[in-house]
Each structure stands twice: as C-alpha cells, then as structure tokens.
Amino acid sequence: MRTIPVIALRGMTVLPNSTKFFDISRKKSIAALEAAMITDQKLFLVGQKSPDVADPSQEHLWDIGTISEVRQLIKMPGGIIRVMVEGKERAHLLDLDISDTMLTGQVEPAPLEEDMPGEAREAMLRVLKDKLTEYAQGNPKMGREKLPELMMVQDLTELMEQIGSEIPWDCTVSQELLEAESECELYETLVRRLMIEIEVGQIKQEFQSKVKTHIDKNQRDYVLREQLRVIRKELGEEGPTDEAEEYLERVRKLKADRETKDKLTKEICRLR
C-alpha cells in the first residue's frame, strides 16, 4: 500500500502499459500533478463515474485505477496543462483524502491473476487474432496502421494489453477491461467486446449500403427525368401538353380529399 497524489479523470481511463494525453485545469488536479513532479512523478489516475461532478469525492470515483508515471507536461493558454502519462500498474483505491488543495489516495497495487493454463494460451491467442482480423475488416484505418503490428505479438498477455490500448474503446469499456481481476476474465471481456464491435460494424455497413442504394436510385431517376425534359424541349413538346402536366391538371380538377390528391401529385412528380 502507498500514499500517492490522485487525479480524477473525466471521460477517459488509463490502462497499464499504455500512453495517454489529457488536459487538466482543475486546481486540485494541477496541485496533484505538481506534487508528483517533485517526488517520483507517479500519480494515481482514476475515472469518475459521472463527468459532470466538478469536485468528486470517493463515492464518485471507480474503485480501480492505474498508477501512472508523468512523461511530459505542457502549459497551455487559459491555465490548462496538457499531460502525457504512461500507465504502470492497476491498483485499488482504498481511501481518498480530500483536502482544500488536492486529492491524495491510499492505493494498493492489484496485478492480474495469472490463471490461464499454459496449454490453452496458444488457442486463446489465435482466437484473439481471428477476432482482430474480423474487426479490422470493418475498420480499414486500424487494419492498415495497427493490425500488422498486433498480429506479430506472440505473448497472450502482451496482446491483450495492446488490444486494450490500441482500439478506441469507449471509456466505459476501458474501465471494464481495467476492472478484470484475472487474465481469464480480461480475455473473456476482450473477446465479447470485439464480437460486439464486429456486429455493430456489420449492421452499420448494411445500413450505409442500403442508404447508398436508395440515393443512387434517386440520383439515377433524377438524371433520367432531366434527360427526358431536355429531349422534349428539343422536340418542341415541352409545355402544357406534357403528359405529367396533363395528369397534374386532372388531379387539380379531381373531386377528392387533400390526402388523396397529395399522394397522386407525389407519384406523378416522380415520373417527371
């Protein structure tokens, strides 16, 4: 157990063995950063359950966070400090001391339990890589930039850590990964989350394909109508004798309710 300056993060989670940039402007966060810089540059970074809380207490924070090391800080305009950190190890927040100036926590390192049997690790490694390949098919940028590097990893634990940090998960998913107590639980969470992302990506692609088909059809119909209008104009047939205009005139004279006329007019206009 150790006492360490604490920064409460809004809308993000820092995972072990990952590098993150974030901005801080709250006075207590700046004071915690300054305290870390004059000792060993270590901070405990823990996410807020709700980003709307301006001055969080322990009940507003998750129980699991990451002991991290400050790698760089840049002072920005408006009293903002941009910080680069490297996540070192997951830890439990046992107690939070809230003073007028900063947050300080009693934290206890909580490394992942190594509960995977050796003979299963190779099979699990292959499953993760298969799911990564499927995910990359729906995310071409990630496939080009990150997939080759990830596919070269031969250690299961290292691969799980890199998947956690390289894929742009929502912060709630990152927190779920951080809270996994064992390698087996982390593996199951990653596979489940990758499968969800793959399914969502497939649904999104199907929807986009249907929208594109609909737009293409409308554009094609528009072009054909414009071409027909030009041909009629060249032949001197444009005017009140236009077939669609005649139908519209009939609709205007038709004794029917407005809804019926509107439907007929819409269908006729599609033919123009």
PDB file of C-alpha atoms in Angstrom:
ATOM      1  CA  MET A   1       0.000   0.000   0.000  1.00  0.00           C
ATOM      2  CA  ARG A   2       1.219   3.510  -0.754  1.00  0.00           C
ATOM      3  CA  THR A   3       0.088   7.118  -0.490  1.00  0.00           C
ATOM      4  CA  ILE A   4       0.025   8.905  -3.832  1.00  0.00           C
ATOM      5  CA  PRO A   5      -1.393  12.085  -5.445  1.00  0.00           C
ATOM      6  CA  VAL A   6      -4.690  11.415  -7.240  1.00  0.00           C
ATOM      7  CA  ILE A   7      -6.173  12.907 -10.402  1.00  0.00           C
ATOM      8  CA  ALA A   8      -9.819  12.158 -11.167  1.00  0.00           C
ATOM      9  CA  LEU A   9     -10.317  11.689 -14.905  1.00  0.00           C
ATOM     10  CA  ARG A  10     -13.458  12.698 -16.742  1.00  0.00           C
ATOM     11  CA  GLY A  11     -14.479  10.612 -19.750  1.00  0.00           C
ATOM     12  CA  MET A  12     -11.332   8.506 -20.005  1.00  0.00           C
ATOM     13  CA  THR A  13      -9.476   5.566 -18.486  1.00  0.00           C
ATOM     14  CA  VAL A  14      -5.735   4.923 -18.484  1.00  0.00           C
ATOM     15  CA  LEU A  15      -4.759   1.263 -18.809  1.00  0.00           C
ATOM     16  CA  PRO A  16      -1.462  -0.307 -17.702  1.00  0.00           C
ATOM     17  CA  ASN A  17       1.290  -0.266 -20.353  1.00  0.00           C
ATOM     18  CA  SER A  18      -0.464   2.425 -22.382  1.00  0.00           C
ATOM     19  CA  THR A  19       0.427   6.047 -23.119  1.00  0.00           C
ATOM     20  CA  LYS A  20      -2.229   8.738 -22.882  1.00  0.00           C
ATOM     21  CA  PHE A  21      -2.520  12.502 -23.322  1.00  0.00           C
ATOM     22  CA  PHE A  22      -5.096  14.547 -21.441  1.00  0.00           C
ATOM     23  CA  ASP A  23      -5.684  18.126 -20.301  1.00  0.00           C
ATOM     24  CA  ILE A  24      -6.238  19.236 -16.720  1.00  0.00           C
ATOM     25  CA  SER A  25      -7.469  22.583 -15.429  1.00  0.00           C
ATOM     26  CA  ARG A  26      -8.997  21.849 -12.010  1.00  0.00           C
ATOM     27  CA  LYS A  27      -6.884  23.299  -9.207  1.00  0.00           C
ATOM     28  CA  LYS A  28      -6.777  20.050  -7.242  1.00  0.00           C
ATOM     29  CA  SER A  29      -5.618  18.132 -10.309  1.00  0.00           C
ATOM     30  CA  ILE A  30      -2.876  20.674 -11.007  1.00  0.00           C
ATOM     31  CA  ALA A  31      -1.765  20.516  -7.362  1.00  0.00           C
ATOM     32  CA  ALA A  32      -1.617  16.700  -7.538  1.00  0.00           C
ATOM     33  CA  LEU A  33       0.480  16.916 -10.702  1.00  0.00           C
ATOM     34  CA  GLU A  34       2.874  19.368  -9.072  1.00  0.00           C
ATOM     35  CA  ALA A  35       3.203  17.109  -6.012  1.00  0.00           C
ATOM     36  CA  ALA A  36       4.050  14.151  -8.233  1.00  0.00           C
ATOM     37  CA  MET A  37       6.670  16.134 -10.170  1.00  0.00           C
ATOM     38  CA  ILE A  38       8.672  16.960  -7.047  1.00  0.00           C
ATOM     39  CA  THR A  39       8.800  13.309  -5.900  1.00  0.00           C
ATOM     40  CA  ASP A  40       8.826  10.275  -8.212  1.00  0.00           C
ATOM     41  CA  GLN A  41       6.482  11.616 -10.946  1.00  0.00           C
ATOM     42  CA  LYS A  42       3.884   8.981 -10.052  1.00  0.00           C
ATOM     43  CA  LEU A  43       0.133   9.630  -9.961  1.00  0.00           C
ATOM     44  CA  PHE A  44      -2.918   7.521  -9.346  1.00  0.00           C
ATOM     45  CA  LEU A  45      -5.315   8.095 -12.236  1.00  0.00           C
ATOM     46  CA  VAL A  46      -8.893   7.015 -11.645  1.00  0.00           C
ATOM     47  CA  GLY A  47     -12.036   7.639 -13.651  1.00  0.00           C
ATOM     48  CA  GLN A  48     -15.114   9.488 -12.447  1.00  0.00           C
ATOM     49  CA  LYS A  49     -18.384   7.621 -12.687  1.00  0.00           C
ATOM     50  CA  SER A  50     -20.000  10.824 -13.949  1.00  0.00           C
ATOM     51  CA  PRO A  51     -18.000  13.529 -15.764  1.00  0.00           C
ATOM     52  CA  ASP A  52     -20.477  16.158 -14.575  1.00  0.00           C
ATOM     53  CA  VAL A  53     -19.202  16.135 -10.976  1.00  0.00           C
ATOM     54  CA  ALA A  54     -16.880  19.133 -10.571  1.00  0.00           C
ATOM     55  CA  ASP A  55     -15.426  18.298  -7.150  1.00  0.00           C
ATOM     56  CA  PRO A  56     -15.532  14.486  -6.758  1.00  0.00           C
ATOM     57  CA  SER A  57     -15.352  12.531  -3.522  1.00  0.00           C
ATOM     58  CA  GLN A  58     -14.527   8.822  -3.270  1.00  0.00           C
ATOM     59  CA  GLU A  59     -18.099   7.744  -3.994  1.00  0.00           C
ATOM     60  CA  HIS A  60     -17.879   9.498  -7.363  1.00  0.00           C
ATOM     61  CA  LEU A  61     -14.780   7.512  -8.407  1.00  0.00           C
ATOM     62  CA  TRP A  62     -14.277   3.939  -9.587  1.00  0.00           C
ATOM     63  CA  ASP A  63     -12.544   1.583  -7.167  1.00  0.00           C
ATOM     64  CA  ILE A  64      -9.894   0.561  -9.710  1.00  0.00           C
ATOM     65  CA  GLY A  65      -7.449   2.949 -11.341  1.00  0.00           C
ATOM     66  CA  THR A  66      -3.885   2.975 -12.657  1.00  0.00           C
ATOM     67  CA  ILE A  67      -0.639   4.060 -11.054  1.00  0.00           C
ATOM     68  CA  SER A  68       0.978   6.102 -13.824  1.00  0.00           C
ATOM     69  CA  GLU A  69       4.184   7.981 -14.483  1.00  0.00           C
ATOM     70  CA  VAL A  70       4.237  11.518 -15.890  1.00  0.00           C
ATOM     71  CA  ARG A  71       6.299  11.607 -19.079  1.00  0.00           C
ATOM     72  CA  GLN A  72       5.649  15.137 -20.278  1.00  0.00           C
ATOM     73  CA  LEU A  73       3.639  18.222 -19.435  1.00  0.00           C
ATOM     74  CA  ILE A  74       2.968  21.356 -21.449  1.00  0.00           C
ATOM     75  CA  LYS A  75       1.397  24.536 -20.126  1.00  0.00           C
ATOM     76  CA  MET A  76      -1.368  25.692 -22.455  1.00  0.00           C
ATOM     77  CA  PRO A  77      -3.265  29.010 -22.621  1.00  0.00           C
ATOM     78  CA  GLY A  78      -6.101  29.516 -20.146  1.00  0.00           C
ATOM     79  CA  GLY A  79      -4.470  27.747 -17.225  1.00  0.00           C
ATOM     80  CA  ILE A  80      -4.675  24.322 -18.899  1.00  0.00           C
ATOM     81  CA  ILE A  81      -1.881  21.763 -18.591  1.00  0.00           C
ATOM     82  CA  ARG A  82      -1.516  19.000 -21.180  1.00  0.00           C
ATOM     83  CA  VAL A  83      -0.071  15.849 -19.645  1.00  0.00           C
ATOM     84  CA  MET A  84       1.416  12.717 -21.184  1.00  0.00           C
ATOM     85  CA  VAL A  85       1.455   9.702 -18.888  1.00  0.00           C
ATOM     86  CA  GLU A  86       2.406   6.058 -19.100  1.00  0.00           C
ATOM     87  CA  GLY A  87       0.209   3.595 -17.244  1.00  0.00           C
ATOM     88  CA  LYS A  88       2.269   1.353 -14.984  1.00  0.00           C
ATOM     89  CA  GLU A  89       0.032  -0.914 -12.897  1.00  0.00           C
ATOM     90  CA  ARG A  90      -3.597  -1.333 -11.883  1.00  0.00           C
ATOM     91  CA  ALA A  91      -4.432  -0.605  -8.258  1.00  0.00           C
ATOM     92  CA  HIS A  92      -7.340  -0.471  -5.811  1.00  0.00           C
ATOM     93  CA  LEU A  93      -8.295   2.868  -4.289  1.00  0.00           C
ATOM     94  CA  LEU A  94      -8.617   2.031  -0.610  1.00  0.00           C
ATOM     95  CA  ASP A  95      -9.117   5.512   0.801  1.00  0.00           C
ATOM     96  CA  LEU A  96      -9.271   9.057  -0.560  1.00  0.00           C
ATOM     97  CA  ASP A  97      -8.074  12.060   1.421  1.00  0.00           C
ATOM     98  CA  ILE A  98      -9.778  15.245   0.237  1.00  0.00           C
ATOM     99  CA  SER A  99      -8.067  18.444   1.324  1.00  0.00           C
ATOM    100  CA  ASP A 100      -8.681  22.003   0.211  1.00  0.00           C
ATOM    101  CA  THR A 101      -5.747  21.802  -2.182  1.00  0.00           C
ATOM    102  CA  MET A 102      -5.594  18.307  -3.713  1.00  0.00           C
ATOM    103  CA  LEU A 103      -6.649  14.651  -3.688  1.00  0.00           C
ATOM    104  CA  THR A 104      -4.402  12.015  -2.095  1.00  0.00           C
ATOM    105  CA  GLY A 105      -5.135   8.316  -2.091  1.00  0.00           C
ATOM    106  CA  GLN A 106      -4.184   5.167  -0.261  1.00  0.00           C
ATOM    107  CA  VAL A 107      -3.795   2.659  -3.067  1.00  0.00           C
ATOM    108  CA  GLU A 108      -2.782  -0.977  -3.285  1.00  0.00           C
ATOM    109  CA  PRO A 109      -1.311  -2.497  -6.462  1.00  0.00           C
ATOM    110  CA  ALA A 110      -3.566  -5.220  -7.909  1.00  0.00           C
ATOM    111  CA  PRO A 111      -1.786  -7.156 -10.664  1.00  0.00           C
ATOM    112  CA  LEU A 112      -3.827  -9.507 -12.849  1.00  0.00           C
ATOM    113  CA  GLU A 113      -4.103 -13.051 -11.565  1.00  0.00           C
ATOM    114  CA  GLU A 114      -2.302 -15.431 -13.909  1.00  0.00           C
ATOM    115  CA  ASP A 115      -4.938 -18.141 -14.070  1.00  0.00           C
ATOM    116  CA  MET A 116      -4.676 -19.336 -17.657  1.00  0.00           C
ATOM    117  CA  PRO A 117      -3.371 -22.883 -18.189  1.00  0.00           C
ATOM    118  CA  GLY A 118      -0.318 -22.975 -20.428  1.00  0.00           C
ATOM    119  CA  GLU A 119      -1.838 -25.380 -22.977  1.00  0.00           C
ATOM    120  CA  ALA A 120      -4.806 -23.016 -23.555  1.00  0.00           C
ATOM    121  CA  ARG A 121      -2.807 -19.841 -24.143  1.00  0.00           C
ATOM    122  CA  GLU A 122      -1.934 -20.636 -27.767  1.00  0.00           C
ATOM    123  CA  ALA A 123      -5.582 -21.341 -28.642  1.00  0.00           C
ATOM    124  CA  MET A 124      -6.691 -18.117 -26.929  1.00  0.00           C
ATOM    125  CA  LEU A 125      -4.005 -16.164 -28.777  1.00  0.00           C
ATOM    126  CA  ARG A 126      -5.321 -17.460 -32.114  1.00  0.00           C
ATOM    127  CA  VAL A 127      -8.944 -16.634 -31.231  1.00  0.00           C
ATOM    128  CA  LEU A 128      -7.993 -13.061 -30.340  1.00  0.00           C
ATOM    129  CA  LYS A 129      -6.100 -12.629 -33.609  1.00  0.00           C
ATOM    130  CA  ASP A 130      -9.050 -14.016 -35.592  1.00  0.00           C
ATOM    131  CA  LYS A 131     -11.388 -11.527 -33.916  1.00  0.00           C
ATOM    132  CA  LEU A 132      -8.907  -8.704 -34.519  1.00  0.00           C
ATOM    133  CA  THR A 133      -8.824  -9.579 -38.224  1.00  0.00           C
ATOM    134  CA  GLU A 134     -12.631  -9.502 -38.392  1.00  0.00           C
ATOM    135  CA  TYR A 135     -12.689  -6.177 -36.541  1.00  0.00           C
ATOM    136  CA  ALA A 136     -10.088  -4.687 -38.903  1.00  0.00           C
ATOM    137  CA  GLN A 137     -12.225  -5.580 -41.944  1.00  0.00           C
ATOM    138  CA  GLY A 138     -14.803  -3.073 -40.763  1.00  0.00           C
ATOM    139  CA  ASN A 139     -12.176  -0.558 -39.619  1.00  0.00           C
ATOM    140  CA  PRO A 140      -9.730  -0.182 -42.542  1.00  0.00           C
ATOM    141  CA  LYS A 141      -7.639   2.546 -40.906  1.00  0.00           C
ATOM    142  CA  MET A 142      -6.973   0.399 -37.864  1.00  0.00           C
ATOM    143  CA  GLY A 143      -6.229  -2.528 -40.167  1.00  0.00           C
ATOM    144  CA  ARG A 144      -3.599  -0.599 -42.085  1.00  0.00           C
ATOM    145  CA  GLU A 145      -1.928   1.077 -39.121  1.00  0.00           C
ATOM    146  CA  LYS A 146      -2.177  -1.335 -36.205  1.00  0.00           C
ATOM    147  CA  LEU A 147      -3.167  -4.837 -37.298  1.00  0.00           C
ATOM    148  CA  PRO A 148       0.214  -5.949 -38.732  1.00  0.00           C
ATOM    149  CA  GLU A 149       1.964  -4.966 -35.513  1.00  0.00           C
ATOM    150  CA  LEU A 150      -0.632  -6.697 -33.325  1.00  0.00           C
ATOM    151  CA  MET A 151      -0.504  -9.884 -35.393  1.00  0.00           C
ATOM    152  CA  MET A 152       3.234 -10.148 -34.702  1.00  0.00           C
ATOM    153  CA  VAL A 153       2.714 -10.374 -30.927  1.00  0.00           C
ATOM    154  CA  GLN A 154       3.217 -13.920 -29.670  1.00  0.00           C
ATOM    155  CA  ASP A 155       2.574 -13.434 -25.949  1.00  0.00           C
ATOM    156  CA  LEU A 156      -1.093 -13.575 -24.910  1.00  0.00           C
ATOM    157  CA  THR A 157      -0.796 -11.134 -22.009  1.00  0.00           C
ATOM    158  CA  GLU A 158       1.043  -8.598 -24.158  1.00  0.00           C
ATOM    159  CA  LEU A 159      -1.523  -8.934 -26.932  1.00  0.00           C
ATOM    160  CA  MET A 160      -4.409  -8.341 -24.522  1.00  0.00           C
ATOM    161  CA  GLU A 161      -2.709  -5.221 -23.164  1.00  0.00           C
ATOM    162  CA  GLN A 162      -2.097  -3.860 -26.667  1.00  0.00           C
ATOM    163  CA  ILE A 163      -5.675  -4.536 -27.798  1.00  0.00           C
ATOM    164  CA  GLY A 164      -6.893  -2.691 -24.731  1.00  0.00           C
ATOM    165  CA  SER A 165      -4.800   0.360 -25.526  1.00  0.00           C
ATOM    166  CA  GLU A 166      -4.841   0.427 -29.355  1.00  0.00           C
ATOM    167  CA  ILE A 167      -8.559   0.066 -30.075  1.00  0.00           C
ATOM    168  CA  PRO A 168     -10.535   3.292 -29.442  1.00  0.00           C
ATOM    169  CA  TRP A 169     -12.902   1.850 -26.876  1.00  0.00           C
ATOM    170  CA  ASP A 170     -15.499   3.943 -25.116  1.00  0.00           C
ATOM    171  CA  CYS A 171     -14.225   4.877 -21.644  1.00  0.00           C
ATOM    172  CA  THR A 172     -16.814   2.602 -20.016  1.00  0.00           C
ATOM    173  CA  VAL A 173     -15.401  -0.363 -21.941  1.00  0.00           C
ATOM    174  CA  SER A 174     -11.842   0.612 -20.995  1.00  0.00           C
ATOM    175  CA  GLN A 175     -12.935   0.721 -17.357  1.00  0.00           C
ATOM    176  CA  GLU A 176     -14.484  -2.722 -17.713  1.00  0.00           C
ATOM    177  CA  LEU A 177     -11.167  -4.029 -19.067  1.00  0.00           C
ATOM    178  CA  LEU A 178      -9.275  -2.381 -16.215  1.00  0.00           C
ATOM    179  CA  GLU A 179     -11.550  -3.971 -13.630  1.00  0.00           C
ATOM    180  CA  ALA A 180     -10.895  -7.514 -14.855  1.00  0.00           C
ATOM    181  CA  GLU A 181      -9.286  -9.289 -11.909  1.00  0.00           C
ATOM    182  CA  SER A 182      -7.610 -12.120 -13.838  1.00  0.00           C
ATOM    183  CA  GLU A 183      -6.136 -12.854 -17.255  1.00  0.00           C
ATOM    184  CA  CYS A 184      -9.025 -15.208 -17.975  1.00  0.00           C
ATOM    185  CA  GLU A 185     -11.598 -12.512 -17.154  1.00  0.00           C
ATOM    186  CA  LEU A 186      -9.730  -9.971 -19.270  1.00  0.00           C
ATOM    187  CA  TYR A 187      -9.593 -12.412 -22.192  1.00  0.00           C
ATOM    188  CA  GLU A 188     -13.328 -13.136 -21.993  1.00  0.00           C
ATOM    189  CA  THR A 189     -14.135  -9.421 -21.793  1.00  0.00           C
ATOM    190  CA  LEU A 190     -11.962  -8.603 -24.810  1.00  0.00           C
ATOM    191  CA  VAL A 191     -13.464 -11.368 -26.963  1.00  0.00           C
ATOM    192  CA  ARG A 192     -17.004 -10.359 -26.014  1.00  0.00           C
ATOM    193  CA  ARG A 193     -16.343  -6.687 -26.701  1.00  0.00           C
ATOM    194  CA  LEU A 194     -14.646  -7.412 -30.025  1.00  0.00           C
ATOM    195  CA  MET A 195     -17.637  -9.526 -31.092  1.00  0.00           C
ATOM    196  CA  ILE A 196     -19.988  -6.666 -30.203  1.00  0.00           C
ATOM    197  CA  GLU A 197     -17.875  -4.193 -32.182  1.00  0.00           C
ATOM    198  CA  ILE A 198     -17.790  -6.564 -35.170  1.00  0.00           C
ATOM    199  CA  GLU A 199     -21.585  -6.982 -35.122  1.00  0.00           C
ATOM    200  CA  VAL A 200     -22.176  -3.240 -34.771  1.00  0.00           C
ATOM    201  CA  GLY A 201     -19.797  -2.610 -37.669  1.00  0.00           C
ATOM    202  CA  GLN A 202     -21.641  -5.108 -39.881  1.00  0.00           C
ATOM    203  CA  ILE A 203     -25.016  -3.530 -39.104  1.00  0.00           C
ATOM    204  CA  LYS A 204     -23.578  -0.089 -39.830  1.00  0.00           C
ATOM    205  CA  GLN A 205     -22.189  -1.243 -43.183  1.00  0.00           C
ATOM    206  CA  GLU A 206     -25.501  -2.846 -44.177  1.00  0.00           C
ATOM    207  CA  PHE A 207     -27.380   0.336 -43.294  1.00  0.00           C
ATOM    208  CA  GLN A 208     -24.914   2.517 -45.226  1.00  0.00           C
ATOM    209  CA  SER A 209     -25.193   0.196 -48.225  1.00  0.00           C
ATOM    210  CA  LYS A 210     -28.996   0.476 -48.219  1.00  0.00           C
ATOM    211  CA  VAL A 211     -28.822   4.260 -47.928  1.00  0.00           C
ATOM    212  CA  LYS A 212     -26.315   4.442 -50.799  1.00  0.00           C
ATOM    213  CA  THR A 213     -28.503   2.220 -52.986  1.00  0.00           C
ATOM    214  CA  HIS A 214     -31.512   4.447 -52.280  1.00  0.00           C
ATOM    215  CA  ILE A 215     -29.546   7.615 -53.021  1.00  0.00           C
ATOM    216  CA  ASP A 216     -28.084   6.135 -56.215  1.00  0.00           C
ATOM    217  CA  LYS A 217     -31.575   5.185 -57.426  1.00  0.00           C
ATOM    218  CA  ASN A 218     -32.932   8.664 -56.720  1.00  0.00           C
ATOM    219  CA  GLN A 219     -29.977  10.269 -58.498  1.00  0.00           C
ATOM    220  CA  ARG A 220     -30.401   7.954 -61.490  1.00  0.00           C
ATOM    221  CA  ASP A 221     -34.129   8.756 -61.688  1.00  0.00           C
ATOM    222  CA  TYR A 222     -33.369  12.475 -61.482  1.00  0.00           C
ATOM    223  CA  VAL A 223     -30.815  12.285 -64.300  1.00  0.00           C
ATOM    224  CA  LEU A 224     -33.220  10.331 -66.495  1.00  0.00           C
ATOM    225  CA  ARG A 225     -36.026  12.849 -65.859  1.00  0.00           C
ATOM    226  CA  GLU A 226     -33.710  15.732 -66.724  1.00  0.00           C
ATOM    227  CA  GLN A 227     -32.596  13.989 -69.913  1.00  0.00           C
ATOM    228  CA  LEU A 228     -36.228  13.369 -70.879  1.00  0.00           C
ATOM    229  CA  ARG A 229     -37.071  17.024 -70.238  1.00  0.00           C
ATOM    230  CA  VAL A 230     -34.204  18.176 -72.497  1.00  0.00           C
ATOM    231  CA  ILE A 231     -35.281  15.781 -75.266  1.00  0.00           C
ATOM    232  CA  ARG A 232     -38.875  17.032 -75.088  1.00  0.00           C
ATOM    233  CA  LYS A 233     -37.681  20.592 -75.193  1.00  0.00           C
ATOM    234  CA  GLU A 234     -35.593  19.871 -78.293  1.00  0.00           C
ATOM    235  CA  LEU A 235     -38.623  18.251 -79.925  1.00  0.00           C
ATOM    236  CA  GLY A 236     -40.847  21.179 -79.008  1.00  0.00           C
ATOM    237  CA  GLU A 237     -43.029  19.005 -76.828  1.00  0.00           C
ATOM    238  CA  GLU A 238     -42.436  20.821 -73.538  1.00  0.00           C
ATOM    239  CA  GLY A 239     -45.403  22.761 -72.214  1.00  0.00           C
ATOM    240  CA  PRO A 240     -48.969  22.127 -71.210  1.00  0.00           C
ATOM    241  CA  THR A 241     -49.123  19.108 -73.490  1.00  0.00           C
ATOM    242  CA  ASP A 242     -46.506  17.375 -71.317  1.00  0.00           C
ATOM    243  CA  GLU A 243     -48.085  14.142 -70.119  1.00  0.00           C
ATOM    244  CA  ALA A 244     -47.217  14.711 -66.474  1.00  0.00           C
ATOM    245  CA  GLU A 245     -48.637  18.231 -66.599  1.00  0.00           C
ATOM    246  CA  GLU A 246     -51.857  16.858 -68.017  1.00  0.00           C
ATOM    247  CA  TYR A 247     -52.093  14.357 -65.163  1.00  0.00           C
ATOM    248  CA  LEU A 248     -51.430  17.090 -62.628  1.00  0.00           C
ATOM    249  CA  GLU A 249     -54.160  19.199 -64.150  1.00  0.00           C
ATOM    250  CA  ARG A 250     -56.569  16.297 -63.878  1.00  0.00           C
ATOM    251  CA  VAL A 251     -55.656  15.824 -60.216  1.00  0.00           C
ATOM    252  CA  ARG A 252     -56.286  19.507 -59.513  1.00  0.00           C
ATOM    253  CA  LYS A 253     -59.775  19.159 -61.013  1.00  0.00           C
ATOM    254  CA  LEU A 254     -60.435  15.849 -59.277  1.00  0.00           C
ATOM    255  CA  LYS A 255     -63.065  15.875 -56.549  1.00  0.00           C
ATOM    256  CA  ALA A 256     -61.124  14.137 -53.808  1.00  0.00           C
ATOM    257  CA  ASP A 257     -59.766  14.855 -50.347  1.00  0.00           C
ATOM    258  CA  ARG A 258     -56.386  16.592 -49.887  1.00  0.00           C
ATOM    259  CA  GLU A 259     -54.572  13.431 -48.748  1.00  0.00           C
ATOM    260  CA  THR A 260     -55.549  11.560 -51.915  1.00  0.00           C
ATOM    261  CA  LYS A 261     -54.550  14.497 -54.131  1.00  0.00           C
ATOM    262  CA  ASP A 262     -51.212  14.830 -52.356  1.00  0.00           C
ATOM    263  CA  LYS A 263     -50.430  11.149 -52.897  1.00  0.00           C
ATOM    264  CA  LEU A 264     -51.364  11.313 -56.579  1.00  0.00           C
ATOM    265  CA  THR A 265     -49.344  14.507 -57.089  1.00  0.00           C
ATOM    266  CA  LYS A 266     -46.283  12.940 -55.426  1.00  0.00           C
ATOM    267  CA  GLU A 267     -46.451   9.887 -57.679  1.00  0.00           C
ATOM    268  CA  ILE A 268     -46.883  11.988 -60.812  1.00  0.00           C
ATOM    269  CA  CYS A 269     -43.946  14.227 -59.903  1.00  0.00           C
ATOM    270  CA  ARG A 270     -41.727  11.144 -59.625  1.00  0.00           C
ATOM    271  CA  LEU A 271     -42.431  10.473 -63.314  1.00  0.00           C
ATOM    272  CA  ARG A 272     -41.357  13.939 -64.449  1.00  0.00           C
TER     273      ARG A 272
END
